[in-house]
Structures are given as C-alpha cells and as structure tokens.
CSV table of N, CA and C in Angstrom, one decimal:
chain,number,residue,atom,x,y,z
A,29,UNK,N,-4.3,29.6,10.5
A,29,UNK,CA,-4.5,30.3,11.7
A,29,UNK,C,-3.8,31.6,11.7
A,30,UNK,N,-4.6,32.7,12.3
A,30,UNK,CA,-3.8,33.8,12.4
A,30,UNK,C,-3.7,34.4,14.0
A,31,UNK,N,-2.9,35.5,14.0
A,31,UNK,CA,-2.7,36.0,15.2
A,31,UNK,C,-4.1,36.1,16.2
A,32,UNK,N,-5.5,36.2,15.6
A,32,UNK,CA,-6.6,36.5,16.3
A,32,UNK,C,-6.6,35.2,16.7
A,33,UNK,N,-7.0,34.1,15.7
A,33,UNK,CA,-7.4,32.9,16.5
A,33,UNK,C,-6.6,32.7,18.2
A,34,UNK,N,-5.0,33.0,17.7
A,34,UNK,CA,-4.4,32.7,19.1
A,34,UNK,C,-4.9,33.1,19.8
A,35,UNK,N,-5.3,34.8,19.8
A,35,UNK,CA,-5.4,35.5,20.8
A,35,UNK,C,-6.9,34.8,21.6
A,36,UNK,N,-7.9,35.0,20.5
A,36,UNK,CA,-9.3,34.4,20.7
A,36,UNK,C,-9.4,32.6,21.6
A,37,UNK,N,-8.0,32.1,21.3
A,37,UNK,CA,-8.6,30.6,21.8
A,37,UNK,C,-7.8,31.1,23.1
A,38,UNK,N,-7.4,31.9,23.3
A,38,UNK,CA,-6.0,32.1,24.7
A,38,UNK,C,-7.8,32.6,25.6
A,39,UNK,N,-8.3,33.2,25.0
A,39,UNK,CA,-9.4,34.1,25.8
A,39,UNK,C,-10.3,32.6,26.4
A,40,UNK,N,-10.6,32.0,25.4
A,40,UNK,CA,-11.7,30.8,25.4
A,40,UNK,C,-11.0,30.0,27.2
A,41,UNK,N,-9.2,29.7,27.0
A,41,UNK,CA,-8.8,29.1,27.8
A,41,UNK,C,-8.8,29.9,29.4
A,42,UNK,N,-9.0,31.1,29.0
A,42,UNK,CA,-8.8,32.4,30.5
A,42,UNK,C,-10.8,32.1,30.7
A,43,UNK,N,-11.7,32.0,29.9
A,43,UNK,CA,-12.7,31.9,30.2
A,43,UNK,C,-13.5,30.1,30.7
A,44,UNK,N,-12.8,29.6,30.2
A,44,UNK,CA,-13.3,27.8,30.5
A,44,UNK,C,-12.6,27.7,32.4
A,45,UNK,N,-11.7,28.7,32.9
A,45,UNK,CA,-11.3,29.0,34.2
A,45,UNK,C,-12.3,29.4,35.4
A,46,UNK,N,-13.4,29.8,34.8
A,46,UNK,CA,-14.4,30.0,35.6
A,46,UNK,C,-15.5,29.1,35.5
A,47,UNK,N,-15.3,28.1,34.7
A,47,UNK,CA,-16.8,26.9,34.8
A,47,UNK,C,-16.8,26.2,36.7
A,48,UNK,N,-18.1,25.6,36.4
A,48,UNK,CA,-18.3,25.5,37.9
A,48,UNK,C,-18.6,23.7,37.5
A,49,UNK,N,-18.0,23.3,36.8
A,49,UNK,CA,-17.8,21.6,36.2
A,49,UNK,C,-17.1,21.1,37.4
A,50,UNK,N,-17.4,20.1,37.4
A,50,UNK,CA,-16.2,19.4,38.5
A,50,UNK,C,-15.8,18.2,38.2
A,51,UNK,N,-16.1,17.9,36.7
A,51,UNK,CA,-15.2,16.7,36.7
A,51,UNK,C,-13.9,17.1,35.8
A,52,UNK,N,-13.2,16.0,36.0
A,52,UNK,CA,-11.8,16.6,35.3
A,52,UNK,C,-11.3,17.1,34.1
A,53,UNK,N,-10.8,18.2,33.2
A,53,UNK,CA,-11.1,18.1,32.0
A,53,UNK,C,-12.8,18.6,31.2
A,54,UNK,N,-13.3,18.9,32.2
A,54,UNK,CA,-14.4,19.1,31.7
A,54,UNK,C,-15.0,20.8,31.2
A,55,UNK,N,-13.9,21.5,32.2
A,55,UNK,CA,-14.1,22.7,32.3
A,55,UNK,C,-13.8,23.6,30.8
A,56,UNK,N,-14.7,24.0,30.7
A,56,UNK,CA,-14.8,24.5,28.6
A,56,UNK,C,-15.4,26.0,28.6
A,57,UNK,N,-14.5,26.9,28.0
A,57,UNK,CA,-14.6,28.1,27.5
A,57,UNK,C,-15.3,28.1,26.1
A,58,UNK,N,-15.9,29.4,25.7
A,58,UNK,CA,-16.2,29.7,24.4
A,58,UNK,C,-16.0,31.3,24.4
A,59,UNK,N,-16.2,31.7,23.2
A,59,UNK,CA,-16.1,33.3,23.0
A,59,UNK,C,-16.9,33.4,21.6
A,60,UNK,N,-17.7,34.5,21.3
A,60,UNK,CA,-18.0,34.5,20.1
A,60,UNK,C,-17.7,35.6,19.3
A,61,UNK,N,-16.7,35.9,18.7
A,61,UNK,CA,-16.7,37.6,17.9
A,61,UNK,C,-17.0,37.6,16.1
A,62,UNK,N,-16.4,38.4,16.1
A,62,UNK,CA,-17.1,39.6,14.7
A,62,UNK,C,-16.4,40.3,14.5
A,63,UNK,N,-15.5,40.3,13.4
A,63,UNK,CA,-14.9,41.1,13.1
A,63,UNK,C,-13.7,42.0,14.0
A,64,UNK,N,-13.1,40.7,15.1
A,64,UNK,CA,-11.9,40.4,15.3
A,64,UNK,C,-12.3,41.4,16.6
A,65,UNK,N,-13.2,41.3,17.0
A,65,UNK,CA,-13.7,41.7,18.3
A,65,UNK,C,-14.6,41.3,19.0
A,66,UNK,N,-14.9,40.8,20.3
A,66,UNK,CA,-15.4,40.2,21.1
A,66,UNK,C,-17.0,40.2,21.4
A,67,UNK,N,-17.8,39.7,21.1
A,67,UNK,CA,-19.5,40.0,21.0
A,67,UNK,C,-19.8,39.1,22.8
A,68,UNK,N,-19.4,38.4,23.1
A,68,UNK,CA,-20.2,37.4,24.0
A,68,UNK,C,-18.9,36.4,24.5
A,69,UNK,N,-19.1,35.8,26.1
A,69,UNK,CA,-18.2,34.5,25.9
A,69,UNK,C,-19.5,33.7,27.0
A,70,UNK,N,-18.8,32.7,27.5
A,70,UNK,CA,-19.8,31.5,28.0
A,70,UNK,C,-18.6,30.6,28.4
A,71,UNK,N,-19.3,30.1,29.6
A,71,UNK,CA,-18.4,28.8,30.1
A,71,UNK,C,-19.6,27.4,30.7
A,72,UNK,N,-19.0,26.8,30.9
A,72,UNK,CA,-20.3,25.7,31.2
A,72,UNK,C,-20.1,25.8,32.8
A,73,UNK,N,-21.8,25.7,33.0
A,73,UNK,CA,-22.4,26.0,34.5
A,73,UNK,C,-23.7,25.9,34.8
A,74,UNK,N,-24.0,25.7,36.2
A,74,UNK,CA,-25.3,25.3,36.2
A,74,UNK,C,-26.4,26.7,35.9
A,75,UNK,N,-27.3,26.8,35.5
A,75,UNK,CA,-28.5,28.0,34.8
A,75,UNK,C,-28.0,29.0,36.4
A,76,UNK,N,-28.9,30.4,35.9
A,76,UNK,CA,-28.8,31.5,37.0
A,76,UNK,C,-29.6,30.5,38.4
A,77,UNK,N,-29.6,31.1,39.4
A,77,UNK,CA,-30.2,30.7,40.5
A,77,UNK,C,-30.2,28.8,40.7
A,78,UNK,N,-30.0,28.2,39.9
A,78,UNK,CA,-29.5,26.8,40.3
A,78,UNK,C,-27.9,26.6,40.9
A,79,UNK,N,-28.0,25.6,41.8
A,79,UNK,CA,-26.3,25.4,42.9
A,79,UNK,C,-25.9,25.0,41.6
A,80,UNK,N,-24.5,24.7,41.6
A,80,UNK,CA,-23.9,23.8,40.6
A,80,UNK,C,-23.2,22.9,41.1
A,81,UNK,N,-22.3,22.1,40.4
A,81,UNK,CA,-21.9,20.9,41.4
A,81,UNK,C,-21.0,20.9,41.9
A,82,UNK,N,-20.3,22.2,42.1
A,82,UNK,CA,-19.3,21.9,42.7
A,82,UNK,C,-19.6,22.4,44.3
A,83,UNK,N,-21.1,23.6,44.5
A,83,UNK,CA,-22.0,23.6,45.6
A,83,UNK,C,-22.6,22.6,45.9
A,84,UNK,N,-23.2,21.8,45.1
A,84,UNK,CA,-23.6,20.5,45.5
A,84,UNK,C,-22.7,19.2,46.0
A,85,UNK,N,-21.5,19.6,45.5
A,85,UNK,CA,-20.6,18.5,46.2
A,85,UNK,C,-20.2,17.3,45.5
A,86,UNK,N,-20.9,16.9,44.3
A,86,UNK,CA,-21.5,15.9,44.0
A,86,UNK,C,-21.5,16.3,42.1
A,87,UNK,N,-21.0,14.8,41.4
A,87,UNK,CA,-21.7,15.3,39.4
A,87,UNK,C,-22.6,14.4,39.7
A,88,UNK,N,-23.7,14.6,38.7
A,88,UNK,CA,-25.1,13.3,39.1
A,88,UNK,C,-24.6,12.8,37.5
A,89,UNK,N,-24.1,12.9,36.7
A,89,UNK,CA,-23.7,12.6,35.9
A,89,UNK,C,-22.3,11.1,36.2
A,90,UNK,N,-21.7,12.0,37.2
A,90,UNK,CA,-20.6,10.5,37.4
A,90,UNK,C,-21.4,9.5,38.5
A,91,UNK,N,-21.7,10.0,39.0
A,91,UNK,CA,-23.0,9.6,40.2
A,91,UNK,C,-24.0,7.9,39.4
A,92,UNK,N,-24.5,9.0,38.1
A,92,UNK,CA,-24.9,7.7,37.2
A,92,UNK,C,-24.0,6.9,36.2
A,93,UNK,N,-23.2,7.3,36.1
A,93,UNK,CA,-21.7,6.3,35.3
A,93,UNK,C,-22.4,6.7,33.8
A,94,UNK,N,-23.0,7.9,33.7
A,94,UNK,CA,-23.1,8.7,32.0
A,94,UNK,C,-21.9,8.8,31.4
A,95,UNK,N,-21.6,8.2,30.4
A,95,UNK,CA,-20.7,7.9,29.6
A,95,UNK,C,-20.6,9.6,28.6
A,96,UNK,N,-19.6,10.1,28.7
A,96,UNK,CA,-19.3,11.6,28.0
A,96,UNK,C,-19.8,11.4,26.6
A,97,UNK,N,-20.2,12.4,26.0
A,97,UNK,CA,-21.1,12.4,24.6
A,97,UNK,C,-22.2,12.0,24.5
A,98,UNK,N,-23.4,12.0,25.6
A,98,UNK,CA,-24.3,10.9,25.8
A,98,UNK,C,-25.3,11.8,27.1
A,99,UNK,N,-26.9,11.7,26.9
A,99,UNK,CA,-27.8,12.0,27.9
A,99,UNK,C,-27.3,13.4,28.2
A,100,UNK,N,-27.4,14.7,27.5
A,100,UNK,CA,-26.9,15.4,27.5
A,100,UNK,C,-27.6,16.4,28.2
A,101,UNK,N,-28.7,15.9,28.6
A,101,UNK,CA,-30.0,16.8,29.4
A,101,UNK,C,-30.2,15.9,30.8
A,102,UNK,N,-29.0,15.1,30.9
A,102,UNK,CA,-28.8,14.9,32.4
A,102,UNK,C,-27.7,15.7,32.8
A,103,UNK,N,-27.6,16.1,33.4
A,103,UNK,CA,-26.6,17.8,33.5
A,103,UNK,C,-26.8,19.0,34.1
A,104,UNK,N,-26.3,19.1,35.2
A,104,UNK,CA,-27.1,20.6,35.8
A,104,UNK,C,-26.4,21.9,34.7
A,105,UNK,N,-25.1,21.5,34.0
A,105,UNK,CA,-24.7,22.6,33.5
A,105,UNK,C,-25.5,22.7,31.7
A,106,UNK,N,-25.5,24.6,31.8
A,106,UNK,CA,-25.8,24.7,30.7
A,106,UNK,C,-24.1,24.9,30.0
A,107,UNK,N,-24.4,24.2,28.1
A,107,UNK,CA,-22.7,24.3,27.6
A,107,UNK,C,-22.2,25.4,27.4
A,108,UNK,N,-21.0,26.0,27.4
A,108,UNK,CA,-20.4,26.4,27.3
A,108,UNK,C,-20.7,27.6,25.9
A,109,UNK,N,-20.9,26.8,24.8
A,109,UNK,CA,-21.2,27.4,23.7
A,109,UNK,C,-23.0,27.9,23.8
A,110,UNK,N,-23.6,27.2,24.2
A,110,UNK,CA,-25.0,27.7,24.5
A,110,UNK,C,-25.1,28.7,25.5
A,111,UNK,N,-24.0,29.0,26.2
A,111,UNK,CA,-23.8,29.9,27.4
A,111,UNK,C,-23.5,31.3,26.5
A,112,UNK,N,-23.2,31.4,25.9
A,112,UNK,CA,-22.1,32.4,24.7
A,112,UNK,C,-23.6,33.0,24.0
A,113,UNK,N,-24.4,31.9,23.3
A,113,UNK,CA,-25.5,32.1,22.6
A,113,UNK,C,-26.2,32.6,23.3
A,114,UNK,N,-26.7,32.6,24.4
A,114,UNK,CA,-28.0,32.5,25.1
A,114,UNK,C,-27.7,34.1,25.7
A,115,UNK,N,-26.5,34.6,26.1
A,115,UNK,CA,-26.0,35.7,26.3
A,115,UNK,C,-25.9,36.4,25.5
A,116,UNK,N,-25.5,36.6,23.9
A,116,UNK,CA,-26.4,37.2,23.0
A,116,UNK,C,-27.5,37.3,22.9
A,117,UNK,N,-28.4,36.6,23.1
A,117,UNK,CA,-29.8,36.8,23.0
A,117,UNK,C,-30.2,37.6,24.1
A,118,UNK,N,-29.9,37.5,25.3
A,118,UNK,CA,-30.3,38.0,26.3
A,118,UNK,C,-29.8,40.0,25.9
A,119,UNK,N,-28.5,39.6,25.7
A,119,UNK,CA,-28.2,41.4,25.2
A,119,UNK,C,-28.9,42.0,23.9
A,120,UNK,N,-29.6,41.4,23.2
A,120,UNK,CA,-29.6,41.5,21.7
A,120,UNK,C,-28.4,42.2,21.2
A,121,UNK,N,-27.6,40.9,20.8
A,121,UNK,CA,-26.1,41.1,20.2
A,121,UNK,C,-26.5,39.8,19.2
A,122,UNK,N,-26.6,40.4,17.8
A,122,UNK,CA,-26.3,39.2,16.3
A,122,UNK,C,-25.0,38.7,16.4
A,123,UNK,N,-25.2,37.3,16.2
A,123,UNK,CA,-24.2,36.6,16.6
A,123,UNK,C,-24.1,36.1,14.3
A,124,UNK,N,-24.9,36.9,13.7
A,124,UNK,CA,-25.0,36.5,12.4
A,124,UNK,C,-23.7,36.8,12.0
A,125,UNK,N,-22.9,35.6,11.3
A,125,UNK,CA,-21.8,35.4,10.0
A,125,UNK,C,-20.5,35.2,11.4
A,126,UNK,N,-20.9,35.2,12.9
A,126,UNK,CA,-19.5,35.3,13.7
A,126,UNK,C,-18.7,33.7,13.2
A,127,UNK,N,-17.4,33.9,14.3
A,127,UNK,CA,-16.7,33.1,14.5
A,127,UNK,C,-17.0,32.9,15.9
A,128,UNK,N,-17.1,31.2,16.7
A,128,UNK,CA,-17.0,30.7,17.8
A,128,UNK,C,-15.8,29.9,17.9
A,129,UNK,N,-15.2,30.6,18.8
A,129,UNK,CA,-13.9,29.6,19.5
A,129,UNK,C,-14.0,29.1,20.7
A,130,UNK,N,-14.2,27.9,20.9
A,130,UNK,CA,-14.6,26.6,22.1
A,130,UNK,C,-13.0,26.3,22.4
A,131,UNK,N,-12.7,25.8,23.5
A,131,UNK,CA,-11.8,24.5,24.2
A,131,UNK,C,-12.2,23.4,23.6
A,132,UNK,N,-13.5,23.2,23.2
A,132,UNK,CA,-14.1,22.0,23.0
A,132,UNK,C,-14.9,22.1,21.9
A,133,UNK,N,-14.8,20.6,21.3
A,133,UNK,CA,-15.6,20.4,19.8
A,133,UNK,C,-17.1,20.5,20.3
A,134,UNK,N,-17.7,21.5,19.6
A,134,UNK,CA,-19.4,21.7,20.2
A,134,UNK,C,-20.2,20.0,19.9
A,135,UNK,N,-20.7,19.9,20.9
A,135,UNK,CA,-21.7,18.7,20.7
A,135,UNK,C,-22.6,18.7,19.7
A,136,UNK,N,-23.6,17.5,19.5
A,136,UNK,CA,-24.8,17.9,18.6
A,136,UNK,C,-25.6,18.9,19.0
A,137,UNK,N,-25.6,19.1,20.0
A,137,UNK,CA,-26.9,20.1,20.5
A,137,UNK,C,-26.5,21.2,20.4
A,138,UNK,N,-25.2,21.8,20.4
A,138,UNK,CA,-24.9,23.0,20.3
A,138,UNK,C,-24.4,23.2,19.0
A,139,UNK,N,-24.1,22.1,18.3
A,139,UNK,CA,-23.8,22.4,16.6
A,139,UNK,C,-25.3,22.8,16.3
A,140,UNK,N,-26.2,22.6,16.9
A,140,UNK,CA,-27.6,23.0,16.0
A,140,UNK,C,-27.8,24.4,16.3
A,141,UNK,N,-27.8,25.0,17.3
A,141,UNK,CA,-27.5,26.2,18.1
A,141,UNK,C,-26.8,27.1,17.2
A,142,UNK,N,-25.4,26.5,17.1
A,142,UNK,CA,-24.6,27.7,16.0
A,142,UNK,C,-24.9,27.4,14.9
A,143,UNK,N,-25.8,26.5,14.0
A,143,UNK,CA,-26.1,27.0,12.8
A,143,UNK,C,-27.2,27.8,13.1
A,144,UNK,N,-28.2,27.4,13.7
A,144,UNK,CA,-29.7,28.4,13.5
A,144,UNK,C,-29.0,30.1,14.2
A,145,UNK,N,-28.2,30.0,14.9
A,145,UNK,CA,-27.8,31.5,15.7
A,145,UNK,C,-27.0,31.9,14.1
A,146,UNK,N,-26.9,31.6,13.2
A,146,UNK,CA,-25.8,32.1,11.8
A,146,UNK,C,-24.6,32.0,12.1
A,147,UNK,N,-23.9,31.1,13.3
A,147,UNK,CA,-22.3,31.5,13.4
A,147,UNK,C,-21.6,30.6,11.8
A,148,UNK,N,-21.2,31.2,11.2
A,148,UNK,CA,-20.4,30.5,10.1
A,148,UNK,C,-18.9,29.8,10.3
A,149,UNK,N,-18.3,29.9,11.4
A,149,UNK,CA,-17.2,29.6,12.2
A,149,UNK,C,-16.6,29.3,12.8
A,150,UNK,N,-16.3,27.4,13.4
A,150,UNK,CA,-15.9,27.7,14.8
A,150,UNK,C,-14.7,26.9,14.8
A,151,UNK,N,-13.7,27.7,15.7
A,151,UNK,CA,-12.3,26.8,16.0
A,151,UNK,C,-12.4,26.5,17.7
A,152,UNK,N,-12.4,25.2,17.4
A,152,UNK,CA,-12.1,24.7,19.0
A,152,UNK,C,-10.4,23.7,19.0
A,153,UNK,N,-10.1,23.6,20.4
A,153,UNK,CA,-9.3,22.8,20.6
A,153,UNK,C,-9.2,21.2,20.9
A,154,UNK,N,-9.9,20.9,21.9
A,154,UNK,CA,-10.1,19.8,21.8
A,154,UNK,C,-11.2,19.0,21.1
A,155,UNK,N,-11.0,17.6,20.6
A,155,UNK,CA,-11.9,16.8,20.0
A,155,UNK,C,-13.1,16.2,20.7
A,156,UNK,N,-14.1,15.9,20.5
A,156,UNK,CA,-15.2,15.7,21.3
A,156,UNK,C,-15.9,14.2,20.6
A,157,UNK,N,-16.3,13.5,20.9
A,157,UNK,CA,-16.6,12.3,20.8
A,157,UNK,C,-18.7,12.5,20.3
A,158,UNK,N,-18.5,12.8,19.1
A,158,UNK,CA,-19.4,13.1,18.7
A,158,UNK,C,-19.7,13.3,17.2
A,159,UNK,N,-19.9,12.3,16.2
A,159,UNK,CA,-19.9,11.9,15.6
A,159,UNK,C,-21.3,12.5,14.7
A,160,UNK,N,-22.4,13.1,14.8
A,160,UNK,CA,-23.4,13.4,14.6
A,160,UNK,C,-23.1,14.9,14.4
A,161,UNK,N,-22.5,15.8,15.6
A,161,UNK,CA,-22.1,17.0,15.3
A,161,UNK,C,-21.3,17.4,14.2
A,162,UNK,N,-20.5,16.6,13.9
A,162,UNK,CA,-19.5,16.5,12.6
A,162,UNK,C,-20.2,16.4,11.2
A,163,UNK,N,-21.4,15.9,11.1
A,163,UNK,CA,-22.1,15.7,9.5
A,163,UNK,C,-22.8,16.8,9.7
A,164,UNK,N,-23.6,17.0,11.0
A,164,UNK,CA,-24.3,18.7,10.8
A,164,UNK,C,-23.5,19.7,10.6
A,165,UNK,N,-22.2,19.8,11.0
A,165,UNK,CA,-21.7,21.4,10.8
A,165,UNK,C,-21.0,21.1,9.4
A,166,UNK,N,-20.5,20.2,8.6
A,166,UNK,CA,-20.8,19.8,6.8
A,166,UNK,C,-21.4,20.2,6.3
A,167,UNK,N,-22.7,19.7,6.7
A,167,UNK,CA,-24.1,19.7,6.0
A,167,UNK,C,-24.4,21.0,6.0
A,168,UNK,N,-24.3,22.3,7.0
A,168,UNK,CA,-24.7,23.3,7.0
A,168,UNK,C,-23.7,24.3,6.4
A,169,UNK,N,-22.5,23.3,6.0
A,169,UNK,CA,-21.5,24.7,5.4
A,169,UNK,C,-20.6,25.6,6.4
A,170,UNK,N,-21.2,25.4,7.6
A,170,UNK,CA,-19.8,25.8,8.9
A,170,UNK,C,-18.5,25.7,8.6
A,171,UNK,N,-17.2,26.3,8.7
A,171,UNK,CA,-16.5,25.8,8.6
A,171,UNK,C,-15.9,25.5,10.4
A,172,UNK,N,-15.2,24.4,10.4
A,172,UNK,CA,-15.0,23.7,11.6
A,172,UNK,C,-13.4,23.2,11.4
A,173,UNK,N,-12.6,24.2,12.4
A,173,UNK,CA,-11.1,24.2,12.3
A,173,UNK,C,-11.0,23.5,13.8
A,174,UNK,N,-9.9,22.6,13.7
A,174,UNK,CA,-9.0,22.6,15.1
A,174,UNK,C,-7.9,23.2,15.1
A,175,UNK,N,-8.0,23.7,16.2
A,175,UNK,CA,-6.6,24.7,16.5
A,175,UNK,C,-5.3,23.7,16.8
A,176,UNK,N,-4.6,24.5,16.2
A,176,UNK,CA,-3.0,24.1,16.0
A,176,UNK,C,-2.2,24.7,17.1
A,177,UNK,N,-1.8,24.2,18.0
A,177,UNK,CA,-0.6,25.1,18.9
A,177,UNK,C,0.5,25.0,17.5
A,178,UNK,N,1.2,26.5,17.9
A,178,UNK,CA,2.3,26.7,16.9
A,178,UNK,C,3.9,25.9,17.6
C-alpha cells in the first residue's frame, strides 16, 4: 500500500457518506482513478428519479428477511461500484487498466462489471460474503487487495 491508496480509500469512505442505504453498515463508497487521479466515484442508491429507502421509510430487502450476498435484483439501490461505472459511461471516461477502491468487497455482479469495464485493480476494505466474486476476479487476472489500516 502506498500513500495514494490511503488517500483514495479515505475518499471511497467521504463518498459511501452520501448513500441513501438505510440499513446498517451498508452504506458503500467507490472511486475509480488512473494514474493517481480521480476518473469517477459512486455510492449505492436508488436509480435517478426513483425514492430511495430511506424516502420510502422502509428496506424491502429487510422487509423480506433477504439474507446479504443474495437476490441482488431485489434492491432499489444501484451498487456502489456499478454507480462509479455507469458514470463513466455516461461521461465517456475509459475506465481501461484503472484502479477501483470500494469500502466493500465488489459482489458477483459488479466483479463482472469491472472486468468487462478493463479495471485491472481493486482495493476495498471490507470483506463481502461472496464466494463466486473471488474465483472471477482470479480467473480474470484482477488484482484484488484488502486494505490495511496502518
């Protein structure tokens, strides 16, 4: 780990501050840069023009006793890291050969996301219960660091 990652996962933690999650713990930053400068970030929330839940009052996810890592298209929010991507795309900003720094271990769905977007990089903080995302970002040659508080 170098001085950037710090700085980079400190940004991830100032950005996972604005998710509109409401259950505990849940609230997750991303950032995606290049060459030690900032391309894109993303936090998890519900799409443009949809309430989110913490307008709705209500998770329909705890609502249904959805067990975390699991039914991942029951969810008003889009993730955090797909938020990052999908904001690239929208700016046309190449997110090819970046580094992604998450709060959180990216799921399956969004480990498929950063290999087809070319991110070759991602340091997250927390571990994610997800077993499946771990042989795809292997298999694709990602490298996949957890961050170390010093």
């Amino acid at each position: 780990m170098d001085k950037w990652d710090k700085r980079f996962i400190e940004m991830c933690r100032l950005v996972s501050t604005w998710s509109s999650c409401a259950r505990d713990g849940r609230q997750v930053g991303a950032v995606i840069t290049k060459n030690n400068r900032i391309l894109t970030t993303g936090y998890n929330g519900a799409p443009s023009g949809v309430f989110n839940c913490r307008d709705k009052g209500y998770c329909m996810r705890d609502q249904l006793k959805i067990p975390s890592g699991t039914m991942h298209e029951l969810c008003y929010a889009v993730h955090a890291e797909q938020n990052a991507i999908l904001q690239a795309a929208k700016l046309g900003v190449s997110v090819e050969g970046a580094t992604l720094y998450c709060t959180h271990q990216p799921c399956s769905i969004c480990t498929k996301m950063i290999i087809n977007a070319g991110i070759k990089r991602v340091v997250y903080i927390k571990p994610y219960p997800d077993e499946f995302a771990l042989k795809l970002i292997e298999e694709a040659g990602v490298e996949l660091i957890q961050y170390q508080e010093e």
